Short mmCIF file of C-alpha atoms in Angstrom, two decimals:
data_model
loop_
_atom_site.label_atom_id
_atom_site.label_comp_id
_atom_site.label_asym_id
_atom_site.label_seq_id
_atom_site.Cartn_x
_atom_site.Cartn_y
_atom_site.Cartn_z
CA UNK A 1 98.71 -88.52 -30.39
CA UNK A 2 96.63 -85.37 -30.65
CA UNK A 3 97.50 -82.01 -29.03
CA UNK A 4 94.56 -82.21 -26.64
CA UNK A 5 95.82 -85.51 -25.09
CA UNK A 6 98.70 -83.58 -23.44
CA UNK A 7 96.38 -80.89 -22.18
CA UNK A 8 95.43 -81.37 -18.52
CA UNK A 9 91.74 -82.03 -17.98
CA UNK A 10 89.92 -79.26 -16.16
CA UNK A 11 87.76 -80.33 -13.28
CA UNK A 12 84.18 -79.65 -14.08
CA UNK A 13 81.91 -78.52 -11.35
CA UNK A 14 78.56 -80.10 -11.73
CA UNK A 15 75.69 -78.01 -10.47
CA UNK A 16 73.44 -80.65 -8.82
CA UNK A 17 70.70 -78.25 -7.56
CA UNK A 18 69.83 -74.51 -7.73
CA UNK A 19 68.56 -72.66 -4.66
CA UNK A 20 64.88 -71.79 -4.51
CA UNK A 21 65.41 -67.97 -5.36
CA UNK A 22 67.63 -68.70 -8.35
CA UNK A 23 64.97 -71.31 -9.68
CA UNK A 24 62.23 -68.75 -9.29
CA UNK A 25 64.17 -66.07 -11.09
CA UNK A 26 65.47 -68.56 -13.74
CA UNK A 27 69.01 -67.68 -13.41
CA UNK A 28 72.21 -69.80 -13.05
CA UNK A 29 73.11 -70.73 -9.43
CA UNK A 30 76.65 -71.81 -8.32
CA UNK A 31 75.19 -74.14 -5.63
CA UNK A 32 77.17 -72.52 -2.87
CA UNK A 33 75.63 -72.05 0.55
CA UNK A 34 74.77 -69.24 0.29
CA UNK A 35 75.11 -68.72 -3.47
CA UNK A 36 76.58 -65.57 -4.99
CA UNK A 37 73.25 -64.34 -6.38
CA UNK A 38 71.49 -64.54 -2.92
CA UNK A 39 74.55 -62.93 -1.26
CA UNK A 40 74.46 -60.03 -3.67
CA UNK A 41 70.58 -59.48 -3.31
CA UNK A 42 70.51 -60.30 0.40
CA UNK A 43 68.04 -63.07 -0.08
CA UNK A 44 67.78 -66.21 2.19
CA UNK A 45 69.48 -68.89 0.18
CA UNK A 46 67.43 -72.07 0.74
CA UNK A 47 67.76 -75.56 -1.03
CA UNK A 48 64.85 -77.73 -0.73
CA UNK A 49 65.51 -81.54 -1.31
CA UNK A 50 64.01 -82.58 -4.60
CA UNK A 51 61.31 -85.15 -4.60
CA UNK A 52 60.85 -87.91 -7.30
CA UNK A 53 57.49 -86.30 -8.07
CA UNK A 54 57.92 -82.54 -7.70
CA UNK A 55 55.03 -80.13 -7.01
CA UNK A 56 53.29 -78.50 -9.83
CA UNK A 57 54.95 -75.43 -11.08
CA UNK A 58 52.20 -73.13 -9.73
CA UNK A 59 52.79 -74.53 -6.15
CA UNK A 60 56.60 -74.19 -6.59
CA UNK A 61 56.37 -70.54 -7.47
CA UNK A 62 54.08 -70.08 -4.54
CA UNK A 63 56.84 -71.39 -2.29
CA UNK A 64 59.34 -68.99 -4.08
CA UNK A 65 57.05 -66.05 -3.41
CA UNK A 66 56.95 -67.07 0.28
CA UNK A 67 60.69 -67.40 0.42
CA UNK A 68 61.12 -63.89 -0.84
CA UNK A 69 58.46 -62.58 1.54
CA UNK A 70 60.15 -64.23 4.55
CA UNK A 71 63.54 -62.81 3.57
CA UNK A 72 61.92 -59.41 3.30
CA UNK A 73 60.16 -59.64 6.70
CA UNK A 74 56.93 -58.32 5.30
CA UNK A 75 53.98 -58.11 7.71
CA UNK A 76 50.67 -59.57 6.91
CA UNK A 77 48.23 -57.46 4.76
CA UNK A 78 46.12 -56.93 7.80
CA UNK A 79 48.98 -55.41 9.80
CA UNK A 80 50.11 -52.21 8.08
CA UNK A 81 52.15 -50.97 11.20
CA UNK A 82 55.72 -51.81 11.79
CA UNK A 83 58.79 -50.08 13.23
CA UNK A 84 61.60 -48.71 11.17
CA UNK A 85 64.04 -51.47 9.97
CA UNK A 86 67.44 -51.58 11.34
CA UNK A 87 68.70 -53.83 8.59
CA UNK A 88 70.80 -52.97 5.53
CA UNK A 89 69.63 -50.35 3.00
CA UNK A 90 66.43 -50.72 0.98
CA UNK A 91 66.35 -52.74 -2.15
CA UNK A 92 63.47 -53.14 -4.52
CA UNK A 93 62.23 -56.64 -5.23
CA UNK A 94 63.87 -58.65 -8.05
CA UNK A 95 60.51 -59.95 -8.91
CA UNK A 96 59.29 -56.53 -10.06
CA UNK A 97 60.75 -55.50 -13.42
CA UNK A 98 60.94 -51.82 -14.66
CA UNK A 99 58.96 -52.94 -17.74
CA UNK A 100 56.05 -54.38 -15.58
CA UNK A 101 55.83 -51.18 -13.38
CA UNK A 102 56.03 -49.00 -16.57
CA UNK A 103 53.06 -50.88 -18.06
CA UNK A 104 51.02 -50.09 -14.80
CA UNK A 105 52.03 -46.38 -15.12
CA UNK A 106 50.93 -46.33 -18.75
CA UNK A 107 47.64 -47.88 -17.76
CA UNK A 108 47.23 -45.33 -14.96
CA UNK A 109 47.70 -42.36 -17.29
CA UNK A 110 45.43 -43.84 -19.87
CA UNK A 111 42.52 -44.94 -17.57
CA UNK A 112 42.93 -43.18 -14.18
CA UNK A 113 44.56 -39.87 -14.76
CA UNK A 114 41.41 -38.15 -16.04
CA UNK A 115 39.84 -38.60 -12.62
CA UNK A 116 43.00 -38.68 -10.58
CA UNK A 117 45.34 -35.94 -12.20
CA UNK A 118 47.83 -35.93 -9.27
CA UNK A 119 51.08 -37.36 -10.84
CA UNK A 120 53.61 -36.12 -13.39
CA UNK A 121 54.21 -38.74 -16.07
CA UNK A 122 57.86 -37.95 -16.83
CA UNK A 123 58.83 -37.61 -13.24
CA UNK A 124 57.33 -40.72 -11.97
CA UNK A 125 58.68 -42.73 -15.00
CA UNK A 126 62.09 -41.40 -14.39
CA UNK A 127 61.97 -42.64 -10.80
CA UNK A 128 61.69 -46.23 -11.99
CA UNK A 129 65.47 -46.29 -12.53
CA UNK A 130 66.42 -45.20 -9.00
CA UNK A 131 64.02 -47.02 -6.74
CA UNK A 132 66.69 -48.70 -4.58
CA UNK A 133 67.53 -45.11 -3.53
CA UNK A 134 63.94 -44.12 -2.67
CA UNK A 135 61.73 -46.54 -0.65
CA UNK A 136 59.19 -43.66 -0.59
CA UNK A 137 58.92 -43.62 -4.41
CA UNK A 138 58.80 -47.39 -4.31
CA UNK A 139 55.85 -47.30 -1.90
CA UNK A 140 53.92 -44.95 -4.35
CA UNK A 141 54.61 -47.14 -7.42
CA UNK A 142 53.80 -50.46 -5.80
CA UNK A 143 50.50 -48.99 -4.40
CA UNK A 144 49.62 -47.67 -7.81
CA UNK A 145 50.61 -50.89 -9.47
CA UNK A 146 48.34 -52.83 -7.03
CA UNK A 147 45.40 -50.65 -8.10
CA UNK A 148 46.06 -50.92 -11.85
CA UNK A 149 46.53 -54.79 -11.45
CA UNK A 150 43.28 -55.01 -9.81
CA UNK A 151 41.32 -52.82 -12.34
CA UNK A 152 43.05 -53.67 -15.68
CA UNK A 153 44.40 -56.65 -17.51
CA UNK A 154 47.92 -56.17 -16.11
CA UNK A 155 49.29 -58.86 -13.79
CA UNK A 156 52.71 -59.78 -12.52
CA UNK A 157 54.62 -61.83 -15.02
CA UNK A 158 55.68 -64.28 -12.55
CA UNK A 159 52.15 -64.94 -11.43
CA UNK A 160 51.15 -65.39 -14.95
CA UNK A 161 53.72 -68.02 -15.57
CA UNK A 162 52.91 -69.88 -12.38
CA UNK A 163 49.37 -70.30 -13.27
CA UNK A 164 48.23 -73.39 -15.09
CA UNK A 165 45.91 -73.00 -18.04
CA UNK A 166 42.86 -73.91 -15.82
CA UNK A 167 43.73 -71.37 -13.14
CA UNK A 168 41.02 -68.74 -12.74
CA UNK A 169 42.04 -65.16 -13.69
CA UNK A 170 40.81 -63.77 -10.40
CA UNK A 171 43.26 -66.04 -8.56
CA UNK A 172 46.31 -64.63 -10.55
CA UNK A 173 45.13 -61.20 -9.97
CA UNK A 174 44.61 -61.58 -6.20
CA UNK A 175 48.17 -63.01 -5.84
CA UNK A 176 49.67 -60.12 -7.71
CA UNK A 177 47.77 -57.52 -5.84
CA UNK A 178 48.56 -59.16 -2.31
CA UNK A 179 52.22 -59.24 -3.29
CA UNK A 180 52.27 -55.49 -4.31
CA UNK A 181 50.58 -54.47 -1.13
CA UNK A 182 53.12 -56.47 0.91
CA UNK A 183 55.86 -54.76 -1.06
CA UNK A 184 54.32 -51.30 -0.18
CA UNK A 185 54.39 -52.42 3.52
CA UNK A 186 57.94 -53.70 3.37
CA UNK A 187 59.22 -50.40 1.80
CA UNK A 188 57.58 -48.32 4.40
CA UNK A 189 59.70 -49.96 7.09
CA UNK A 190 62.59 -47.76 5.56
CA UNK A 191 60.50 -44.67 5.49
CA UNK A 192 59.74 -42.08 8.13
CA UNK A 193 56.30 -41.45 6.77
CA UNK A 194 54.75 -40.69 10.17
CA UNK A 195 57.19 -38.10 11.54
CA UNK A 196 58.37 -36.63 8.21
CA UNK A 197 55.74 -37.38 5.50
CA UNK A 198 56.05 -36.47 1.81
CA UNK A 199 53.51 -35.85 -0.95
CA UNK A 200 54.39 -39.25 -2.26
CA UNK A 201 53.47 -40.68 1.08
CA UNK A 202 50.09 -39.01 0.88
CA UNK A 203 49.43 -40.33 -2.55
CA UNK A 204 50.58 -43.87 -1.71
CA UNK A 205 48.02 -44.05 1.14
CA UNK A 206 45.43 -42.73 -1.18
CA UNK A 207 46.14 -45.54 -3.69
CA UNK A 208 46.07 -48.03 -0.92
CA UNK A 209 42.60 -46.68 0.05
CA UNK A 210 41.56 -47.26 -3.59
CA UNK A 211 42.78 -50.76 -3.62
CA UNK A 212 41.06 -51.81 -0.38
CA UNK A 213 37.89 -50.00 -1.52
CA UNK A 214 37.84 -52.03 -4.67
CA UNK A 215 38.39 -55.21 -2.61
CA UNK A 216 35.54 -54.36 -0.42
CA UNK A 217 37.61 -54.06 2.68
CA UNK A 218 36.06 -51.09 4.18
CA UNK A 219 37.88 -50.83 7.48
CA UNK A 220 41.27 -50.93 5.71
CA UNK A 221 40.06 -48.44 3.04
CA UNK A 222 38.79 -46.05 5.89
CA UNK A 223 42.10 -46.32 7.64
CA UNK A 224 44.21 -45.38 4.58
CA UNK A 225 42.11 -42.49 3.38
CA UNK A 226 42.27 -41.02 6.86
CA UNK A 227 46.00 -41.69 6.91
CA UNK A 228 46.35 -39.87 3.68
CA UNK A 229 44.46 -36.86 4.85
CA UNK A 230 46.39 -36.71 8.14
CA UNK A 231 49.80 -36.73 6.40
CA UNK A 232 48.36 -34.01 4.04
CA UNK A 233 47.45 -31.85 7.16
CA UNK A 234 50.89 -32.60 8.76
CA UNK A 235 52.35 -31.12 5.57
CA UNK A 236 49.87 -28.16 5.86
CA UNK A 237 48.68 -28.68 2.35
CA UNK A 238 45.23 -27.74 3.56
CA UNK A 239 46.40 -24.12 4.29
CA UNK A 240 46.64 -21.64 1.40
CA UNK A 241 49.68 -19.97 3.10
CA UNK A 242 51.81 -23.12 2.52
CA UNK A 243 51.57 -22.67 -1.24
CA UNK A 244 52.67 -19.09 -1.31
CA UNK A 245 56.06 -20.23 0.10
CA UNK A 246 56.64 -23.05 -2.55
CA UNK A 247 59.31 -22.36 -5.08
CA UNK A 248 58.46 -25.22 -7.48
CA UNK A 249 55.21 -24.31 -9.25
CA UNK A 250 54.73 -28.02 -10.66
CA UNK A 251 55.13 -29.42 -7.08
CA UNK A 252 52.50 -26.92 -5.77
CA UNK A 253 50.22 -27.97 -8.64
CA UNK A 254 50.25 -31.55 -7.64
CA UNK A 255 49.92 -30.84 -3.98
CA UNK A 256 46.77 -28.69 -4.70
CA UNK A 257 45.21 -31.35 -7.00
CA UNK A 258 45.94 -34.04 -4.40
CA UNK A 259 44.09 -31.91 -1.73
CA UNK A 260 41.00 -31.69 -3.95
CA UNK A 261 41.12 -35.28 -4.98
CA UNK A 262 41.02 -36.21 -1.33
CA UNK A 263 38.21 -33.68 -0.81
CA UNK A 264 36.02 -35.33 -3.55
CA UNK A 265 36.82 -38.90 -2.36
CA UNK A 266 36.14 -38.36 1.25
CA UNK A 267 32.74 -36.95 0.61
CA UNK A 268 31.72 -39.72 -1.73
CA UNK A 269 32.97 -42.30 0.78
CA UNK A 270 31.30 -40.54 3.79
CA UNK A 271 28.02 -40.75 1.91
CA UNK A 272 28.56 -44.38 0.87
CA UNK A 273 29.83 -45.56 4.48
CA UNK A 274 28.20 -42.96 6.76
CA UNK A 275 31.43 -41.56 7.94
CA UNK A 276 32.40 -38.07 9.28
CA UNK A 277 34.34 -35.46 7.22
CA UNK A 278 37.83 -34.31 7.94
CA UNK A 279 38.61 -31.88 4.98
CA UNK A 280 37.04 -28.48 4.47
CA UNK A 281 37.15 -26.03 1.62
CA UNK A 282 40.27 -24.20 2.85
CA UNK A 283 42.46 -23.73 -0.28
CA UNK A 284 41.87 -22.24 -3.74
CA UNK A 285 40.83 -24.53 -6.65
CA UNK A 286 43.46 -25.54 -9.27
CA UNK A 287 43.57 -23.09 -12.15
CA UNK A 288 42.87 -24.18 -15.66
CA UNK A 289 45.50 -23.00 -18.14
CA UNK A 290 45.59 -23.41 -21.87
CA UNK A 291 47.17 -26.67 -23.05
CA UNK A 292 46.72 -30.46 -23.32
CA UNK A 293 45.49 -30.86 -19.61
CA UNK A 294 42.91 -28.05 -19.97
CA UNK A 295 40.03 -30.64 -20.64
CA UNK A 296 41.06 -33.09 -17.89
CA UNK A 297 41.32 -30.32 -15.32
CA UNK A 298 38.04 -28.83 -16.25
CA UNK A 299 36.31 -32.18 -15.76
CA UNK A 300 38.13 -32.54 -12.50
CA UNK A 301 36.80 -29.19 -11.34
CA UNK A 302 33.26 -30.22 -12.43
CA UNK A 303 33.50 -33.16 -10.06
CA UNK A 304 34.57 -30.80 -7.21
CA UNK A 305 31.51 -28.71 -7.98
CA UNK A 306 29.25 -31.68 -7.72
CA UNK A 307 30.47 -32.48 -4.24
CA UNK A 308 31.13 -29.05 -2.69
CA UNK A 309 27.65 -28.62 -1.25
CA UNK A 310 27.81 -32.05 0.51
CA UNK A 311 29.66 -30.73 3.64
CA UNK A 312 29.20 -31.08 7.39
CA UNK A 313 25.49 -29.87 7.49
CA UNK A 314 24.35 -32.44 4.98
CA UNK A 315 26.59 -35.24 6.27
CA UNK A 316 25.21 -34.65 9.74
CA UNK A 317 21.79 -35.12 8.53
CA UNK A 318 22.75 -38.21 6.34
CA UNK A 319 24.45 -39.83 9.40
CA UNK A 320 21.66 -39.11 11.71
CA UNK A 321 23.99 -37.25 14.04
CA UNK A 322 22.20 -33.89 14.05
CA UNK A 323 19.01 -32.91 15.87
CA UNK A 324 17.60 -30.60 13.18
CA UNK A 325 15.07 -31.43 10.49
CA UNK A 326 16.23 -30.81 7.00
CA UNK A 327 14.62 -27.94 5.21
CA UNK A 328 12.56 -29.04 2.11
CA UNK A 329 13.30 -25.90 0.34
CA UNK A 330 17.01 -26.24 0.77
CA UNK A 331 16.83 -29.96 -0.39
CA UNK A 332 14.97 -28.80 -3.59
CA UNK A 333 17.54 -26.10 -4.10
CA UNK A 334 20.25 -28.75 -3.83
CA UNK A 335 18.60 -30.86 -6.43
CA UNK A 336 18.31 -27.96 -8.77
CA UNK A 337 21.94 -27.14 -8.27
CA UNK A 338 22.91 -30.77 -9.18
CA UNK A 339 20.94 -30.39 -12.41
CA UNK A 340 22.87 -27.26 -13.52
CA UNK A 341 26.25 -27.98 -11.91
CA UNK A 342 28.01 -29.45 -15.07
CA UNK A 343 26.57 -27.70 -18.11
CA UNK A 344 29.49 -28.68 -20.52
CA UNK A 345 29.85 -32.42 -19.91
CA UNK A 346 30.12 -33.19 -23.58
CA UNK A 347 33.45 -31.25 -23.71
CA UNK A 348 34.93 -33.74 -21.21
CA UNK A 349 36.65 -37.10 -21.76
CA UNK A 350 34.42 -40.12 -21.97
CA UNK A 351 35.80 -41.43 -18.70
CA UNK A 352 35.07 -38.10 -16.99
CA UNK A 353 31.57 -38.14 -18.57
CA UNK A 354 30.73 -41.51 -17.09
CA UNK A 355 31.99 -40.32 -13.66
CA UNK A 356 30.28 -37.04 -13.66
CA UNK A 357 26.89 -38.11 -15.17
CA UNK A 358 26.51 -41.24 -12.90
CA UNK A 359 27.83 -39.30 -9.87
CA UNK A 360 25.24 -36.55 -10.45
CA UNK A 361 22.42 -38.91 -10.65
CA UNK A 362 23.68 -40.86 -7.57
CA UNK A 363 23.85 -37.62 -5.54
CA UNK A 364 20.31 -36.82 -6.55
CA UNK A 365 19.25 -40.29 -5.18
CA UNK A 366 21.06 -39.67 -2.09
CA UNK A 367 19.21 -36.31 -1.46
CA UNK A 368 15.95 -38.20 -2.50
CA UNK A 369 16.67 -40.82 0.13
CA UNK A 370 17.26 -38.14 2.89
CA UNK A 371 13.82 -36.61 1.94
CA UNK A 372 12.25 -40.15 2.17
CA UNK A 373 13.76 -40.91 5.48
CA UNK A 374 12.42 -37.59 6.90
CA UNK A 375 8.86 -38.02 5.55
CA UNK A 376 9.25 -35.11 3.01
CA UNK A 377 7.99 -36.81 -0.15
CA UNK A 378 4.43 -36.87 -1.53
CA UNK A 379 2.77 -38.79 -4.22
CA UNK A 380 0.93 -35.53 -5.26
CA UNK A 381 3.92 -33.26 -5.28
CA UNK A 382 4.24 -31.05 -8.27
CA UNK A 383 8.02 -30.95 -7.76
CA UNK A 384 9.36 -34.01 -9.33
CA UNK A 385 12.40 -34.39 -6.92
CA UNK A 386 9.97 -34.45 -3.99
CA UNK A 387 7.86 -37.26 -5.57
CA UNK A 388 7.97 -41.02 -4.65
CA UNK A 389 8.55 -41.74 -8.33
CA UNK A 390 11.67 -39.73 -8.81
CA UNK A 391 14.07 -42.81 -8.92
CA UNK A 392 12.25 -43.70 -12.13
CA UNK A 393 13.55 -40.59 -13.90
CA UNK A 394 16.94 -41.03 -12.34
CA UNK A 395 17.19 -44.58 -13.58
CA UNK A 396 16.20 -43.56 -17.03
CA UNK A 397 19.02 -41.05 -17.24
CA UNK A 398 21.56 -43.60 -16.07
CA UNK A 399 20.45 -46.02 -18.53
CA UNK A 400 20.90 -43.38 -21.32
CA UNK A 401 24.35 -42.59 -20.07
CA UNK A 402 25.34 -46.30 -20.25
CA UNK A 403 24.11 -46.53 -23.89
CA UNK A 404 25.74 -43.38 -25.04
CA UNK A 405 29.18 -44.03 -23.52
CA UNK A 406 31.56 -47.01 -24.27
CA UNK A 407 32.03 -49.77 -21.65
CA UNK A 408 35.72 -48.83 -21.32
CA UNK A 409 34.69 -45.43 -19.89
CA UNK A 410 32.70 -47.28 -17.10
CA UNK A 411 35.48 -49.84 -16.52
CA UNK A 412 38.06 -47.06 -16.05
CA UNK A 413 36.00 -45.82 -13.08
CA UNK A 414 36.24 -49.07 -11.43
CA UNK A 415 33.75 -50.64 -8.94
CA UNK A 416 32.79 -47.28 -7.37
CA UNK A 417 30.68 -46.39 -10.34
CA UNK A 418 28.79 -49.63 -10.10
CA UNK A 419 28.07 -49.12 -6.44
CA UNK A 420 26.40 -45.90 -7.35
CA UNK A 421 24.42 -47.58 -10.16
CA UNK A 422 23.37 -50.17 -7.51
CA UNK A 423 22.21 -47.58 -5.04
CA UNK A 424 20.02 -46.03 -7.81
CA UNK A 425 18.64 -49.44 -8.79
CA UNK A 426 17.89 -50.42 -5.13
CA UNK A 427 15.93 -47.11 -4.67
CA UNK A 428 13.87 -47.93 -7.93
CA UNK A 429 13.24 -51.50 -6.69
CA UNK A 430 12.08 -50.10 -3.27
CA UNK A 431 9.65 -47.74 -5.20
CA UNK A 432 8.17 -50.64 -7.30
CA UNK A 433 7.72 -52.73 -4.16
CA UNK A 434 5.45 -50.31 -2.27
CA UNK A 435 4.10 -48.15 -5.17
CA UNK A 436 1.92 -49.13 -8.09
CA UNK A 437 3.09 -47.34 -11.21
CA UNK A 438 0.77 -47.88 -14.11
CA UNK A 439 2.09 -48.27 -17.64
CA UNK A 440 0.59 -49.87 -20.67
CA UNK A 441 1.86 -53.19 -21.99
CA UNK A 442 3.46 -51.51 -24.95
CA UNK A 443 5.17 -48.83 -23.05
CA UNK A 444 8.69 -49.07 -21.64
CA UNK A 445 8.42 -48.43 -18.01
CA UNK A 446 10.06 -48.57 -14.49
CA UNK A 447 10.05 -52.45 -14.60
CA UNK A 448 12.21 -52.40 -17.65
CA UNK A 449 14.40 -49.68 -16.25
CA UNK A 450 15.26 -51.96 -13.25
CA UNK A 451 15.96 -54.83 -15.45
CA UNK A 452 18.28 -52.77 -17.69
CA UNK A 453 20.08 -51.62 -14.45
CA UNK A 454 20.73 -55.16 -13.63
CA UNK A 455 22.20 -55.70 -17.04
CA UNK A 456 24.51 -52.74 -16.58
CA UNK A 457 25.86 -54.33 -13.36
CA UNK A 458 26.64 -57.50 -15.36
CA UNK A 459 30.06 -56.37 -16.44
CA UNK A 460 33.60 -57.56 -16.24
CA UNK A 461 34.68 -54.78 -13.75
CA UNK A 462 36.41 -56.38 -10.81
CA UNK A 463 33.98 -56.49 -7.81
CA UNK A 464 30.82 -56.19 -9.86
CA UNK A 465 29.40 -59.62 -8.92
CA UNK A 466 28.46 -58.39 -5.39
CA UNK A 467 26.37 -55.66 -6.69
CA UNK A 468 24.96 -57.70 -9.51
CA UNK A 469 23.64 -60.51 -7.15
CA UNK A 470 22.16 -57.95 -4.68
CA UNK A 471 20.20 -55.95 -7.29
CA UNK A 472 19.20 -59.04 -9.17
CA UNK A 473 17.77 -60.47 -5.82
CA UNK A 474 15.74 -57.21 -5.19
CA UNK A 475 14.59 -57.25 -8.86
CA UNK A 476 13.29 -60.86 -8.43
CA UNK A 477 11.45 -59.78 -5.27
CA UNK A 478 9.67 -56.73 -6.72
CA UNK A 479 9.18 -57.92 -10.22
CA UNK A 480 8.12 -61.45 -9.31
CA UNK A 481 10.11 -62.91 -12.15
CA UNK A 482 13.03 -65.36 -12.08
CA UNK A 483 16.22 -63.84 -13.28
CA UNK A 484 17.81 -67.14 -14.63
CA UNK A 485 18.26 -68.69 -17.94
CA UNK A 486 19.62 -65.78 -19.99
CA UNK A 487 22.98 -64.13 -20.03
CA UNK A 488 23.40 -60.44 -18.97
CA UNK A 489 25.34 -58.17 -21.20
CA UNK A 490 26.58 -54.60 -20.76
CA UNK A 491 26.07 -51.97 -23.46
CA UNK A 492 25.81 -54.41 -26.18
CA UNK A 493 29.20 -55.95 -25.55
CA UNK A 494 29.99 -59.66 -24.97
CA UNK A 495 28.06 -60.98 -22.08
CA UNK A 496 29.77 -61.14 -18.69
CA UNK A 497 30.14 -64.57 -17.17
CA UNK A 498 27.45 -64.65 -14.42
CA UNK A 499 25.16 -67.23 -12.75
CA UNK A 500 22.41 -64.67 -12.45
CA UNK A 501 20.49 -64.19 -15.62
CA UNK A 502 17.28 -62.86 -16.95
CA UNK A 503 14.15 -64.68 -18.06
CA UNK A 504 12.58 -61.60 -19.51
CA UNK A 505 13.97 -59.56 -22.37
CA UNK A 506 13.34 -55.85 -22.82
CA UNK A 507 11.49 -55.64 -26.12
CA UNK A 508 12.58 -52.25 -27.11
CA UNK A 509 16.37 -51.71 -27.17
CA UNK A 510 16.04 -48.13 -28.17
CA UNK A 511 14.08 -47.05 -25.11
CA UNK A 512 13.03 -44.00 -27.06
CA UNK A 513 15.55 -41.54 -25.47
CA UNK A 514 16.61 -38.30 -26.87
CA UNK A 515 19.70 -36.19 -26.05
CA UNK A 516 21.55 -36.31 -22.77
CA UNK A 517 19.33 -35.28 -19.83
CA UNK A 518 20.19 -32.33 -17.69
#
């Protein structure tokens, strides 16, 4: 008889079924009701009866996401308002790992920081380890992660696991972005961002604006940029006197940069969507100091310079809300100013160069469109910017920029830069529809420029398909050619997947351009 025969047998507890949350998180469940894991994380512990033929993994993970959302009592994406929660203290979602959030932060500082220099890398990375203690910081990070998930290759690990090999990439991205937006809403139930806003609240609303702008949801985008500016004004960050009382110079720096980022963004958005302005030039510009950020901040100030003359007088004319007729002399002067506003663009980062050079040409086309709508253009004008043919020159400059800069520089700027290129291409198409521009058969001309702008829009930037289809449709109309049969490519890179293609090729890939235009 062996020793083990005298040893009493221990009763083994067989785990028959794990709860939904434990299954989604791939952790051991004790099968209690509720289980210890759900009690500790305050989740609803739900056991679904297993079927003989269970759902596909993607559907099961979708149910797990829904369970977590129900537990968190998160409102729908279209309902950002909710009262302060009277439940237990805030906890970050167990579905978001510190590694995933750090990867989004790394992508932000690589791709977005040159045009949005409003965060401190060390400070925000350190906050990842204390998010349960700060729902405000959690809001900021989840809103930032939503933007980076939308505009980069990053996606939630859980969404990636739940997608079958045949699942479209955009479906996984959409699920991740929706979840992150909902997390931002949930965390805000634990914040008092209306009565007692912080700089992080201002920045979180700005990132929500950027997300909804990229998604083409204009009403939501407009709401959040106005909310961001309202909170900034509640904090009196639009008053220079506020900065003199700040004891933390680094905090003051990011407050000032946030103001000017909103200043730039509001003016661009007001021109794109015919909206009124809120912010005025009421504080001093950030100062450029020697160091690693000198180049980035110089490029940021260049962008401020481009938009500073597009204030209330111009916006009123643009929105047709004023009774006065624009002065041709002032508009010519504004065009001259745009030409000279950024003389040292080659010293900026490539991401900033793409933003600055395309934005400059886009602002020129905006001024030209205002001249057109007020009957100030002439086919015989000796001033080029007052000629009907001016969009031809502008399109030529944009094409040159697209060939001199890498695709990544455009992609980092997101769908906003594509909308500007579309506006330029649309103006060129309008000119070709109503004006006969004579060129020889061997000469590269406006028709070729329009087709090249269509190619530029055929990129893998999220949201590009809308502008590609619209411009391709206009090109078909004015060029009287079918844009089918050939793939479109961007800057010599791999062709983007698109159902709209070209029948005609541009014969000369060089286009005969010289150095960067002024």
